[in-house]
Amino acid sequence: MKYLVMKYSLRTLLPLFVVIFLLLLGIPILTKSVIVEVIEDTLKPVTEHEAMRSSPETEDLFFHPDLLGKNMRDEAVIQAAREALIAPAREGPYYLDNPRQKFYSQHGQDKHVKEIFRDMKGGFFFEVGALTGESLSNTLYLERELGWTGVLMEPTPVSYHVLKSKNRRAHIMRACLVPDTSYREPVFDIGREAWGNTLVDAEKTSKSVRVPCYPFYSILAALGNPVVDYMSLDVEGVELKVLKSIPWDDVKIRVITIEIFLLPEGPEALRVFMEEKGFKFIKQLDQDYLFINKQLSRGLNIKVMK
């Protein structure tokens, strides 16, 4: 039995167990030919293709080599992004490790956003580097308590696999943001600690994985270009490059937190750039800078802004 379970997954053996159970109960609802057919089909080994589809390393990776280098406004790139967005859960409970916890951010980002928006209901967020969707999440509070929705991006296989199991009410996407304006499929190095991950064409090793990466604009366009009330940007050092690739005349982001920990250009360069784009620096939240879009600040909590 041990050998059988190793060779055939529990999912594969389940129909066989059901047949045997019915036979033991003496329930004559299956003909001999049907029983034989079920058993033969059940004992077929899982194909390599099926195994790859269920592997965390390849889960929900949608590659488009024909789109490499295509511009963010290309309709094919936008359509590819649309297909890569897994629809939000509509029903059922959350599957959380700490369901009684209220706030989940590492440095109080969710608390500050709550105060800035005065407990506004039904907002839209875009969290890049969502990890498991619970641990260190900057958006889980907004979703659970205030009914927000949005996009959760996470490229690493283990974190994404857990994220998918949480039953979040937001689109999830196994992808990353490119630090420029065209679709790419770089190698993602997952061999080091999370803070040392990089998406800038890492050397391919046994602990690396290729990931589809989209321009930010393409993903928003795939969703109808909604106003992003809150964006959380954590892309391990290429934050400023990603921000410079955004066509700011075509997108609207009201509040944004940006990780500064690994910025090669330095935090001051980030601050100068964001202020040039019409954002007001509010405060530093440990490893993050918090900005508010001055042109889209109507209705926001002014006290927090000071």
JSON list of N, CA, C and O in Angstrom, two decimals, residues 7 15 34 43 47 126 134 173 201 224 258 283 299 303:
[
{"chain": "A", "resi": 7, "resn": "LYS", "atom": "N", "xyz": [2.98, 6.08, -5.64]},
{"chain": "A", "resi": 7, "resn": "LYS", "atom": "CA", "xyz": [2.90, 6.13, -7.09]},
{"chain": "A", "resi": 7, "resn": "LYS", "atom": "C", "xyz": [1.66, 6.85, -7.57]},
{"chain": "A", "resi": 7, "resn": "LYS", "atom": "O", "xyz": [1.66, 7.52, -8.59]},
{"chain": "A", "resi": 15, "resn": "PRO", "atom": "N", "xyz": [-11.62, 7.65, -6.18]},
{"chain": "A", "resi": 15, "resn": "PRO", "atom": "CA", "xyz": [-12.72, 6.91, -6.82]},
{"chain": "A", "resi": 15, "resn": "PRO", "atom": "C", "xyz": [-12.64, 5.41, -6.57]},
{"chain": "A", "resi": 15, "resn": "PRO", "atom": "O", "xyz": [-13.67, 4.75, -6.41]},
{"chain": "A", "resi": 34, "resn": "VAL", "atom": "N", "xyz": [-18.65, -1.47, -15.44]},
{"chain": "A", "resi": 34, "resn": "VAL", "atom": "CA", "xyz": [-18.41, -0.12, -14.95]},
{"chain": "A", "resi": 34, "resn": "VAL", "atom": "C", "xyz": [-17.32, -0.12, -13.89]},
{"chain": "A", "resi": 34, "resn": "VAL", "atom": "O", "xyz": [-16.44, 0.73, -13.86]},
{"chain": "A", "resi": 43, "resn": "LEU", "atom": "N", "xyz": [-6.23, 3.69, -11.89]},
{"chain": "A", "resi": 43, "resn": "LEU", "atom": "CA", "xyz": [-4.85, 3.26, -11.70]},
{"chain": "A", "resi": 43, "resn": "LEU", "atom": "C", "xyz": [-3.89, 3.75, -12.77]},
{"chain": "A", "resi": 43, "resn": "LEU", "atom": "O", "xyz": [-2.72, 3.41, -12.76]},
{"chain": "A", "resi": 47, "resn": "THR", "atom": "N", "xyz": [0.15, 11.80, -15.39]},
{"chain": "A", "resi": 47, "resn": "THR", "atom": "CA", "xyz": [1.11, 12.14, -16.43]},
{"chain": "A", "resi": 47, "resn": "THR", "atom": "C", "xyz": [2.04, 13.25, -15.97]},
{"chain": "A", "resi": 47, "resn": "THR", "atom": "O", "xyz": [1.74, 13.97, -15.02]},
{"chain": "A", "resi": 126, "resn": "PHE", "atom": "N", "xyz": [-3.83, 47.58, -4.72]},
{"chain": "A", "resi": 126, "resn": "PHE", "atom": "CA", "xyz": [-2.94, 46.84, -5.61]},
{"chain": "A", "resi": 126, "resn": "PHE", "atom": "C", "xyz": [-1.68, 46.55, -4.80]},
{"chain": "A", "resi": 126, "resn": "PHE", "atom": "O", "xyz": [-0.87, 47.44, -4.56]},
{"chain": "A", "resi": 134, "resn": "GLU", "atom": "N", "xyz": [-1.58, 36.77, 3.98]},
{"chain": "A", "resi": 134, "resn": "GLU", "atom": "CA", "xyz": [-1.91, 36.97, 5.39]},
{"chain": "A", "resi": 134, "resn": "GLU", "atom": "C", "xyz": [-0.70, 37.51, 6.14]},
{"chain": "A", "resi": 134, "resn": "GLU", "atom": "O", "xyz": [-0.75, 38.61, 6.70]},
{"chain": "A", "resi": 173, "resn": "MET", "atom": "N", "xyz": [-2.41, 36.96, -8.73]},
{"chain": "A", "resi": 173, "resn": "MET", "atom": "CA", "xyz": [-1.67, 36.89, -9.98]},
{"chain": "A", "resi": 173, "resn": "MET", "atom": "C", "xyz": [-0.26, 36.37, -9.71]},
{"chain": "A", "resi": 173, "resn": "MET", "atom": "O", "xyz": [0.48, 36.95, -8.93]},
{"chain": "A", "resi": 201, "resn": "ASP", "atom": "N", "xyz": [16.92, 39.35, -14.02]},
{"chain": "A", "resi": 201, "resn": "ASP", "atom": "CA", "xyz": [17.65, 38.34, -14.77]},
{"chain": "A", "resi": 201, "resn": "ASP", "atom": "C", "xyz": [18.73, 37.66, -13.93]},
{"chain": "A", "resi": 201, "resn": "ASP", "atom": "O", "xyz": [19.92, 37.68, -14.25]},
{"chain": "A", "resi": 224, "resn": "GLY", "atom": "N", "xyz": [-9.82, 47.43, -16.62]},
{"chain": "A", "resi": 224, "resn": "GLY", "atom": "CA", "xyz": [-10.62, 48.61, -16.92]},
{"chain": "A", "resi": 224, "resn": "GLY", "atom": "C", "xyz": [-10.05, 49.89, -16.37]},
{"chain": "A", "resi": 224, "resn": "GLY", "atom": "O", "xyz": [-10.75, 50.89, -16.28]},
{"chain": "A", "resi": 258, "resn": "ILE", "atom": "N", "xyz": [5.91, 52.55, -0.36]},
{"chain": "A", "resi": 258, "resn": "ILE", "atom": "CA", "xyz": [6.98, 52.02, -1.20]},
{"chain": "A", "resi": 258, "resn": "ILE", "atom": "C", "xyz": [8.15, 51.60, -0.32]},
{"chain": "A", "resi": 258, "resn": "ILE", "atom": "O", "xyz": [8.63, 52.39, 0.51]},
{"chain": "A", "resi": 283, "resn": "LYS", "atom": "N", "xyz": [5.22, 60.30, 5.70]},
{"chain": "A", "resi": 283, "resn": "LYS", "atom": "CA", "xyz": [6.08, 59.84, 6.77]},
{"chain": "A", "resi": 283, "resn": "LYS", "atom": "C", "xyz": [6.79, 58.56, 6.37]},
{"chain": "A", "resi": 283, "resn": "LYS", "atom": "O", "xyz": [6.41, 57.89, 5.39]},
{"chain": "A", "resi": 299, "resn": "GLY", "atom": "N", "xyz": [-11.16, 64.39, 0.58]},
{"chain": "A", "resi": 299, "resn": "GLY", "atom": "CA", "xyz": [-11.86, 63.44, 1.43]},
{"chain": "A", "resi": 299, "resn": "GLY", "atom": "C", "xyz": [-10.95, 62.62, 2.31]},
{"chain": "A", "resi": 299, "resn": "GLY", "atom": "O", "xyz": [-11.43, 61.89, 3.19]},
{"chain": "A", "resi": 303, "resn": "LYS", "atom": "N", "xyz": [-5.38, 65.15, 8.97]},
{"chain": "A", "resi": 303, "resn": "LYS", "atom": "CA", "xyz": [-4.56, 65.06, 10.18]},
{"chain": "A", "resi": 303, "resn": "LYS", "atom": "C", "xyz": [-3.44, 64.06, 10.03]},
{"chain": "A", "resi": 303, "resn": "LYS", "atom": "O", "xyz": [-2.34, 64.27, 10.53]}
]
